[in-house]
CSV table of C-alpha atoms in Angstrom, one decimal:
chain,number,residue,atom,x,y,z
A,1,MET,CA,82.7,117.2,138.6
A,2,LYS,CA,82.5,116.1,135.0
A,3,THR,CA,83.1,118.6,132.2
A,4,ILE,CA,80.1,119.4,130.1
A,5,PRO,CA,80.2,117.4,126.8
A,6,VAL,CA,80.8,120.4,124.4
A,7,LEU,CA,83.9,121.3,126.4
A,8,ARG,CA,85.4,117.8,126.5
A,9,ASP,CA,88.4,117.0,124.2
A,10,LYS,CA,87.5,114.7,121.4
A,11,LYS,CA,89.7,111.6,121.7
A,12,ARG,CA,91.1,108.9,119.5
A,13,TYR,CA,92.4,105.6,120.8
A,14,ILE,CA,95.5,104.2,119.1
A,15,VAL,CA,95.9,100.4,119.2
A,16,PHE,CA,99.5,99.3,118.9
A,17,GLU,CA,101.6,96.2,119.0
A,18,VAL,CA,105.1,96.1,120.5
A,19,ILE,CA,107.6,94.1,118.5
A,20,SER,CA,110.6,93.0,120.6
A,21,GLU,CA,112.6,90.0,121.5
A,22,GLN,CA,111.6,89.9,125.2
A,23,THR,CA,108.5,91.2,126.8
A,24,VAL,CA,108.7,94.8,127.8
A,25,THR,CA,107.1,95.8,131.1
A,26,ARG,CA,104.3,98.4,131.2
A,27,TYR,CA,106.4,100.7,133.4
A,28,ASP,CA,109.4,100.7,131.0
A,29,LEU,CA,107.2,101.2,127.9
A,30,ALA,CA,105.2,104.0,129.4
A,31,GLY,CA,108.4,105.8,130.5
A,32,GLU,CA,109.9,105.4,127.0
A,33,ILE,CA,106.8,106.7,125.2
A,34,PHE,CA,106.5,109.7,127.6
A,35,ASN,CA,110.2,110.3,127.0
A,36,SER,CA,109.8,110.2,123.3
A,37,VAL,CA,106.7,112.5,123.3
A,38,PHE,CA,108.4,115.1,125.5
A,39,SER,CA,111.6,115.1,123.4
A,40,LEU,CA,109.8,115.3,120.1
A,41,LEU,CA,107.0,117.8,120.9
A,42,GLY,CA,108.3,119.6,123.9
A,43,ASP,CA,106.5,120.3,127.2
A,44,ALA,CA,103.9,122.6,125.6
A,45,GLY,CA,103.2,120.1,122.7
A,46,ALA,CA,102.9,117.2,125.1
A,47,SER,CA,100.3,119.1,127.3
A,48,GLU,CA,98.3,119.7,124.1
A,49,ILE,CA,97.9,116.1,122.9
A,50,ASN,CA,96.3,114.7,126.1
A,51,PHE,CA,97.9,111.3,125.9
A,52,GLY,CA,97.8,108.4,128.2
A,53,LEU,CA,98.6,104.7,128.1
A,54,LEU,CA,95.3,103.1,128.9
A,55,SER,CA,96.1,99.4,128.7
A,56,TYR,CA,99.0,97.2,127.9
A,57,ASP,CA,99.2,93.4,128.2
A,58,GLY,CA,102.8,92.8,127.2
A,59,ARG,CA,102.1,92.8,123.5
A,60,TYR,CA,99.0,94.9,122.5
A,61,GLY,CA,98.3,98.3,124.0
A,62,ILE,CA,95.9,101.2,123.7
A,63,LEU,CA,97.0,104.8,123.8
A,64,ARG,CA,94.7,107.8,124.1
A,65,CYS,CA,95.3,111.1,122.3
A,66,LYS,CA,93.5,114.2,121.1
A,67,ARG,CA,91.6,113.8,117.9
A,68,GLU,CA,93.4,116.7,116.1
A,69,LYS,CA,96.8,115.5,117.2
A,70,THR,CA,96.9,111.9,115.9
A,71,SER,CA,99.6,112.5,113.4
A,72,ASP,CA,101.9,114.0,116.1
A,73,THR,CA,101.2,111.1,118.4
A,74,ARG,CA,102.0,108.6,115.7
A,75,ALA,CA,105.2,110.3,115.0
A,76,ALA,CA,106.2,110.2,118.7
A,77,LEU,CA,105.3,106.5,118.9
A,78,ALA,CA,107.4,105.8,115.8
A,79,CYS,CA,110.4,107.4,117.5
A,80,VAL,CA,110.5,104.8,120.3
A,81,ASN,CA,113.4,102.6,119.4
A,82,THR,CA,115.0,101.2,122.6
A,83,VAL,CA,113.8,100.2,126.0
A,84,ARG,CA,116.6,99.5,128.6
A,85,GLY,CA,119.0,98.7,125.8
A,86,GLN,CA,116.7,96.3,124.1
A,87,ARG,CA,115.6,97.1,120.5
A,88,ILE,CA,111.8,97.5,120.1
A,89,SER,CA,109.5,98.9,117.5
A,90,ILE,CA,105.9,99.9,117.8
A,91,LEU,CA,103.5,98.9,115.1
A,92,VAL,CA,100.2,100.9,115.0
A,93,LEU,CA,97.4,98.5,114.2
A,94,GLY,CA,94.7,101.1,113.9
A,95,MET,CA,92.8,104.0,115.4
A,96,SER,CA,89.3,104.3,116.8
A,97,GLY,CA,86.9,106.7,118.5
A,98,THR,CA,86.0,104.4,121.3
A,99,ILE,CA,87.9,101.9,123.5
A,100,LYS,CA,85.3,99.2,122.7
A,101,GLY,CA,85.7,99.8,119.0
A,102,ALA,CA,89.5,99.8,119.3
A,103,THR,CA,89.6,96.5,121.2
A,104,GLU,CA,87.0,94.7,119.0
A,105,LYS,CA,88.3,95.9,115.7
A,106,PHE,CA,92.0,95.6,116.0
A,107,ILE,CA,93.1,93.5,119.0
A,108,GLN,CA,90.6,90.7,118.8
A,109,GLN,CA,90.9,90.7,115.0
A,110,SER,CA,94.6,90.2,115.0
A,111,ILE,CA,94.4,87.5,117.6
A,112,ILE,CA,91.8,85.7,115.4
A,113,LYS,CA,94.0,86.2,112.3
A,114,GLU,CA,97.0,84.8,114.0
A,115,SER,CA,95.3,81.6,115.2
A,116,GLU,CA,93.7,80.9,111.8
A,117,PRO,CA,96.7,79.5,109.8
A,118,GLU,CA,97.4,76.7,112.3
B,1,MET,CA,89.9,104.9,99.1
B,2,SER,CA,92.7,106.2,101.0
B,3,LEU,CA,96.2,107.2,100.1
B,4,PHE,CA,97.6,104.3,101.9
B,5,ASP,CA,96.1,101.6,99.7
B,6,ALA,CA,99.0,101.7,97.3
B,7,ARG,CA,102.0,99.4,97.2
B,8,PHE,CA,104.9,100.7,99.3
B,9,TYR,CA,108.6,100.2,99.0
B,10,ASP,CA,111.7,100.8,101.1
B,11,LEU,CA,114.7,101.0,98.8
B,12,VAL,CA,117.5,101.3,101.4
B,13,VAL,CA,117.7,98.3,103.7
B,14,HIS,CA,121.1,97.2,105.0
B,15,LEU,CA,121.2,93.5,105.9
B,16,PRO,CA,124.6,92.0,105.8
B,17,GLY,CA,123.4,88.7,107.2
B,18,ASN,CA,122.4,85.4,105.6
B,19,ALA,CA,119.3,84.2,103.9
B,20,GLU,CA,117.6,83.4,107.2
B,21,GLU,CA,117.9,87.0,108.4
B,22,ILE,CA,116.6,88.4,105.1
B,23,SER,CA,113.7,86.0,105.3
B,24,ARG,CA,112.8,87.1,108.8
B,25,PHE,CA,113.0,90.7,107.8
B,26,SER,CA,110.9,90.2,104.7
B,27,PHE,CA,108.0,88.7,106.8
B,28,VAL,CA,108.1,91.7,109.2
B,29,ALA,CA,108.2,94.1,106.2
B,30,LYS,CA,105.1,92.4,104.7
B,31,ARG,CA,103.3,92.8,108.1
B,32,TYR,CA,104.1,96.4,108.2
B,33,GLY,CA,102.5,96.8,104.8
B,34,TYR,CA,105.4,96.9,102.3
B,35,SER,CA,105.3,95.3,98.9
B,36,GLY,CA,109.0,95.5,98.2
B,37,ILE,CA,112.4,96.1,99.7
B,38,ALA,CA,115.8,96.7,98.2
B,39,LEU,CA,118.9,95.3,99.9
B,40,VAL,CA,122.0,97.4,99.9
B,41,ASN,CA,125.3,95.7,99.0
B,42,SER,CA,123.9,92.3,99.9
B,43,LYS,CA,126.4,89.5,99.8
B,44,GLU,CA,123.6,86.9,99.4
B,45,ASN,CA,124.0,85.5,95.9
B,46,SER,CA,120.6,84.1,95.2
B,47,LEU,CA,117.9,86.4,96.4
B,48,HIS,CA,115.3,84.5,94.4
B,49,THR,CA,115.6,81.4,96.5
B,50,VAL,CA,115.2,83.3,99.8
B,51,HIS,CA,112.1,82.2,101.6
B,52,LYS,CA,109.8,85.2,101.5
B,53,PRO,CA,106.1,86.0,101.8
B,54,ALA,CA,103.9,86.1,98.7
B,55,GLY,CA,103.5,89.6,97.3
B,56,LEU,CA,106.8,90.9,98.5
B,57,SER,CA,109.7,91.5,96.1
B,58,ILE,CA,113.3,91.9,97.0
B,59,TYR,CA,115.6,94.0,94.8
B,60,ARG,CA,119.3,94.7,94.9
B,61,SER,CA,120.8,98.1,95.3
B,62,VAL,CA,124.4,99.4,95.6
B,63,GLU,CA,125.5,102.2,97.9
B,64,ILE,CA,128.6,103.8,96.5
B,65,SER,CA,130.9,105.3,99.0
B,66,ILE,CA,134.1,106.5,97.4
B,67,LYS,CA,136.0,109.8,97.3
B,68,PRO,CA,134.3,112.5,95.2
B,69,SER,CA,136.9,112.5,92.4
B,70,ARG,CA,136.3,108.9,91.5
B,71,LEU,CA,132.5,108.9,92.1
B,72,ARG,CA,131.7,109.7,88.5
B,73,ASP,CA,133.7,106.8,87.0
B,74,GLU,CA,132.2,104.4,89.5
B,75,ILE,CA,128.6,105.4,88.7
B,76,LYS,CA,129.4,105.1,84.9
B,77,LYS,CA,130.8,101.7,85.5
B,78,GLN,CA,127.7,100.5,87.4
B,79,ARG,CA,124.8,102.2,85.7
B,80,ALA,CA,124.2,99.5,83.1
B,81,SER,CA,123.5,96.9,85.8
B,82,GLN,CA,120.1,96.2,87.2
B,83,ASN,CA,121.1,97.4,90.7
B,84,ILE,CA,119.6,100.6,92.1
B,85,LEU,CA,122.4,103.0,92.6
B,86,ILE,CA,122.5,105.0,95.8
B,87,VAL,CA,124.9,107.7,97.0
B,88,ARG,CA,124.8,109.0,100.5
B,89,GLY,CA,125.0,112.8,100.5
B,90,GLY,CA,127.9,114.4,102.2
B,91,ASP,CA,129.8,117.7,101.6
B,92,GLU,CA,129.0,119.8,98.6
B,93,GLU,CA,131.8,118.4,96.5
B,94,LEU,CA,130.4,114.9,96.7
B,95,ASP,CA,126.9,116.0,96.1
B,96,ARG,CA,127.9,117.9,93.0
B,97,GLN,CA,129.8,115.0,91.5
B,98,ALA,CA,126.8,112.8,92.3
B,99,VAL,CA,124.1,114.9,90.7
B,100,GLU,CA,126.2,115.8,87.6
B,101,THR,CA,126.4,112.1,86.6
B,102,GLU,CA,123.6,110.7,84.7
B,103,GLY,CA,122.6,107.2,85.8
B,104,LEU,CA,122.5,107.7,89.5
B,105,ASP,CA,119.1,106.8,91.0
B,106,ILE,CA,119.0,108.1,94.6
B,107,LEU,CA,121.0,110.8,96.4
B,108,LEU,CA,120.3,110.2,100.1
B,109,GLN,CA,120.1,113.1,102.5
B,110,PRO,CA,122.5,115.6,101.1
B,111,ALA,CA,123.5,118.0,103.9
B,112,LYS,CA,124.3,121.1,101.8
B,113,PHE,CA,121.8,121.1,99.0
B,114,ASN,CA,121.2,124.2,97.0
B,115,ASN,CA,119.3,125.5,94.0
B,116,VAL,CA,122.1,124.7,91.5
B,117,LEU,CA,122.5,121.1,92.6
B,118,ALA,CA,118.7,120.7,92.6
B,119,ALA,CA,118.4,122.0,89.0
B,120,THR,CA,121.1,119.6,87.9
B,121,ALA,CA,119.5,116.7,89.7
B,122,ALA,CA,116.2,117.5,88.0
B,123,ASN,CA,117.9,117.4,84.6
B,124,ASN,CA,119.5,114.0,85.3
B,125,SER,CA,116.2,112.7,86.9
B,126,ILE,CA,117.9,111.9,90.2
B,127,THR,CA,115.6,111.1,93.1
B,128,LEU,CA,116.1,112.8,96.4
B,129,GLY,CA,116.1,110.5,99.4
B,130,PHE,CA,115.0,111.5,102.9
B,131,ASP,CA,116.4,109.5,105.7
B,132,ILE,CA,113.5,109.2,108.2
B,133,GLY,CA,115.6,106.8,110.3
B,134,SER,CA,117.7,109.7,111.5
B,135,ILE,CA,114.6,111.2,113.1
B,136,ILE,CA,113.9,107.9,114.9
B,137,ARG,CA,117.4,107.3,116.1
B,138,LEU,CA,118.6,110.7,117.2
B,139,ARG,CA,117.4,112.9,120.0
B,140,GLY,CA,117.8,116.6,120.8
B,141,GLU,CA,120.0,118.9,118.9
B,142,PRO,CA,121.3,116.5,116.2
B,143,ARG,CA,117.7,115.6,115.4
B,144,ALA,CA,116.8,119.2,115.0
B,145,ARG,CA,119.7,119.6,112.6
B,146,GLU,CA,118.6,116.7,110.5
B,147,LEU,CA,115.0,118.1,110.4
B,148,ARG,CA,116.3,121.4,109.3
B,149,ILE,CA,118.3,119.8,106.5
B,150,MET,CA,115.2,117.9,105.4
B,151,ARG,CA,113.1,121.0,105.5
B,152,THR,CA,115.5,122.8,103.1
B,153,ASN,CA,115.8,119.7,100.9
B,154,LEU,CA,112.0,119.5,100.6
B,155,LYS,CA,111.8,123.2,99.6
B,156,HIS,CA,114.3,122.6,96.8
B,157,ALA,CA,112.6,119.4,95.7
B,158,ARG,CA,109.2,121.2,95.5
B,159,LYS,CA,110.7,124.1,93.5
B,160,TYR,CA,112.5,121.9,90.9
B,161,ASP,CA,109.9,119.0,90.9
B,162,LEU,CA,112.4,116.4,92.1
B,163,GLN,CA,111.1,113.0,92.8
B,164,MET,CA,111.4,112.1,96.5
B,165,ILE,CA,111.6,108.9,98.4
B,166,LEU,CA,111.4,108.1,102.1
B,167,THR,CA,113.4,105.4,103.7
B,168,THR,CA,114.1,104.3,107.3
B,169,ASP,CA,117.7,103.2,106.4
B,170,ALA,CA,117.0,100.0,108.3
B,171,HIS,CA,119.9,97.9,109.7
B,172,SER,CA,117.6,95.5,111.5
B,173,LEU,CA,114.0,94.6,111.6
B,174,TYR,CA,113.4,96.9,114.6
B,175,ASP,CA,114.3,99.9,112.4
B,176,LEU,CA,111.3,99.5,110.1
B,177,ARG,CA,108.2,101.6,110.5
B,178,SER,CA,104.9,101.3,108.7
B,179,PRO,CA,104.0,103.7,105.9
B,180,ARG,CA,101.5,105.7,107.9
B,181,GLU,CA,104.1,106.3,110.6
B,182,MET,CA,106.6,107.3,108.0
B,183,ALA,CA,104.0,109.9,106.7
B,184,ALA,CA,103.5,111.2,110.2
B,185,LEU,CA,107.3,111.5,110.7
B,186,ALA,CA,107.6,113.2,107.3
B,187,GLY,CA,104.9,115.7,108.5
B,188,LEU,CA,107.4,116.9,111.1
B,189,PHE,CA,109.4,118.6,108.5
B,190,GLY,CA,106.5,119.9,106.5
B,191,MET,CA,105.8,117.1,104.0
B,192,THR,CA,102.1,116.6,103.2
B,193,THR,CA,100.5,113.2,103.5
B,194,LYS,CA,100.0,113.0,99.7
B,195,GLU,CA,103.7,113.8,99.0
B,196,ALA,CA,104.8,111.2,101.6
B,197,ALA,CA,102.5,108.5,100.1
B,198,ASP,CA,103.9,109.2,96.6
B,199,ALA,CA,107.4,109.2,98.0
B,200,MET,CA,106.9,105.6,99.2
B,201,SER,CA,104.9,104.2,96.3
B,202,LYS,CA,105.1,106.2,93.1
B,203,SER,CA,108.7,107.2,93.0
B,204,PRO,CA,110.2,103.8,94.0
B,205,MET,CA,108.0,102.1,91.5
B,206,GLU,CA,109.4,104.5,88.9
B,207,ILE,CA,112.9,103.7,89.9
B,208,ILE,CA,112.2,99.9,89.8
B,209,ARG,CA,110.6,100.3,86.3
B,210,LYS,CA,113.7,102.1,85.1
B,211,LYS,CA,115.9,99.3,86.3
B,212,SER,CA,113.8,96.5,84.8
B,213,HIS,CA,114.9,94.4,81.8
B,214,ASP,CA,112.4,96.0,79.4
B,215,TYR,CA,113.4,99.5,80.0
B,216,ILE,CA,115.8,101.0,77.4
B,217,ARG,CA,115.6,104.8,77.7
B,218,GLU,CA,112.9,107.3,78.6
B,219,GLY,CA,110.4,107.4,75.7
B,220,ILE,CA,111.6,104.2,74.0
B,221,GLU,CA,109.9,100.9,74.3
B,222,ILE,CA,109.9,97.6,72.3
B,223,ILE,CA,106.4,96.9,70.9
């Protein structure tokens, strides 16, 4: 059964871009992010931020977290530095309250921006 | 509107490579939202001719690593130049020699900082550097140790009104993080967002101003 609205966690959706030489698979990236969150915040902290990797297409991705814990989540994302020996870095494009907003505002925008100069 | 609309700088970037590498790094830095970087001990002779995006400036800095007894002479020798002088903190002896010499710009991550050193650093207007890169690279106990060092350094910096800067100590373009991430990481050891934003924009700008051609001494200017 669904939780009643007042008891639901307020969420934020973080849109990020993975910067790396070769494409990173979803499985590897999710593992590395979870690893980073657990090592930085501990088990108790990780249970609190309610995070989850919602979508990832090889370049752009959306991560869910609790509204009050966006700063901790950003810190944990910033701590990701290698995946299977390959150097990567995660650039946060923005944050939104809805998935629709996140996709429209940041992912589509940056795709449009990229195609413009040509 | 927000604290993050300012111009941001990263003053400790190690790029030993050629102009092409510097150019690639500068485009990524611009994307991350930086307005300027300073290359440490760069061998590239002509930084002006490097292909870089508009609105990003590249400065030069020198990291001095020498034994403590000769540090003072080395700083005196170099302080007249336009390069930003950086000393990586180490044991107390080295930190003491560094803060007691006027002309040094940045003391990066001193491990054993105390109130005496902080007061001296404030007198000589030396900026305290925080190496955020160590939080990114390390895991487990070493990271906890670095965070503890930064926490005590922050305490001293607040007490003695020291200028602070944040840096990722980048060796490649994958080490760079955007200013908001830097602020979030700085929050891990108790730095407020306002302090973090100032540490990436106001303090570096102040250092760059001091190293510009027009600057003579604090309080003196040519009209």
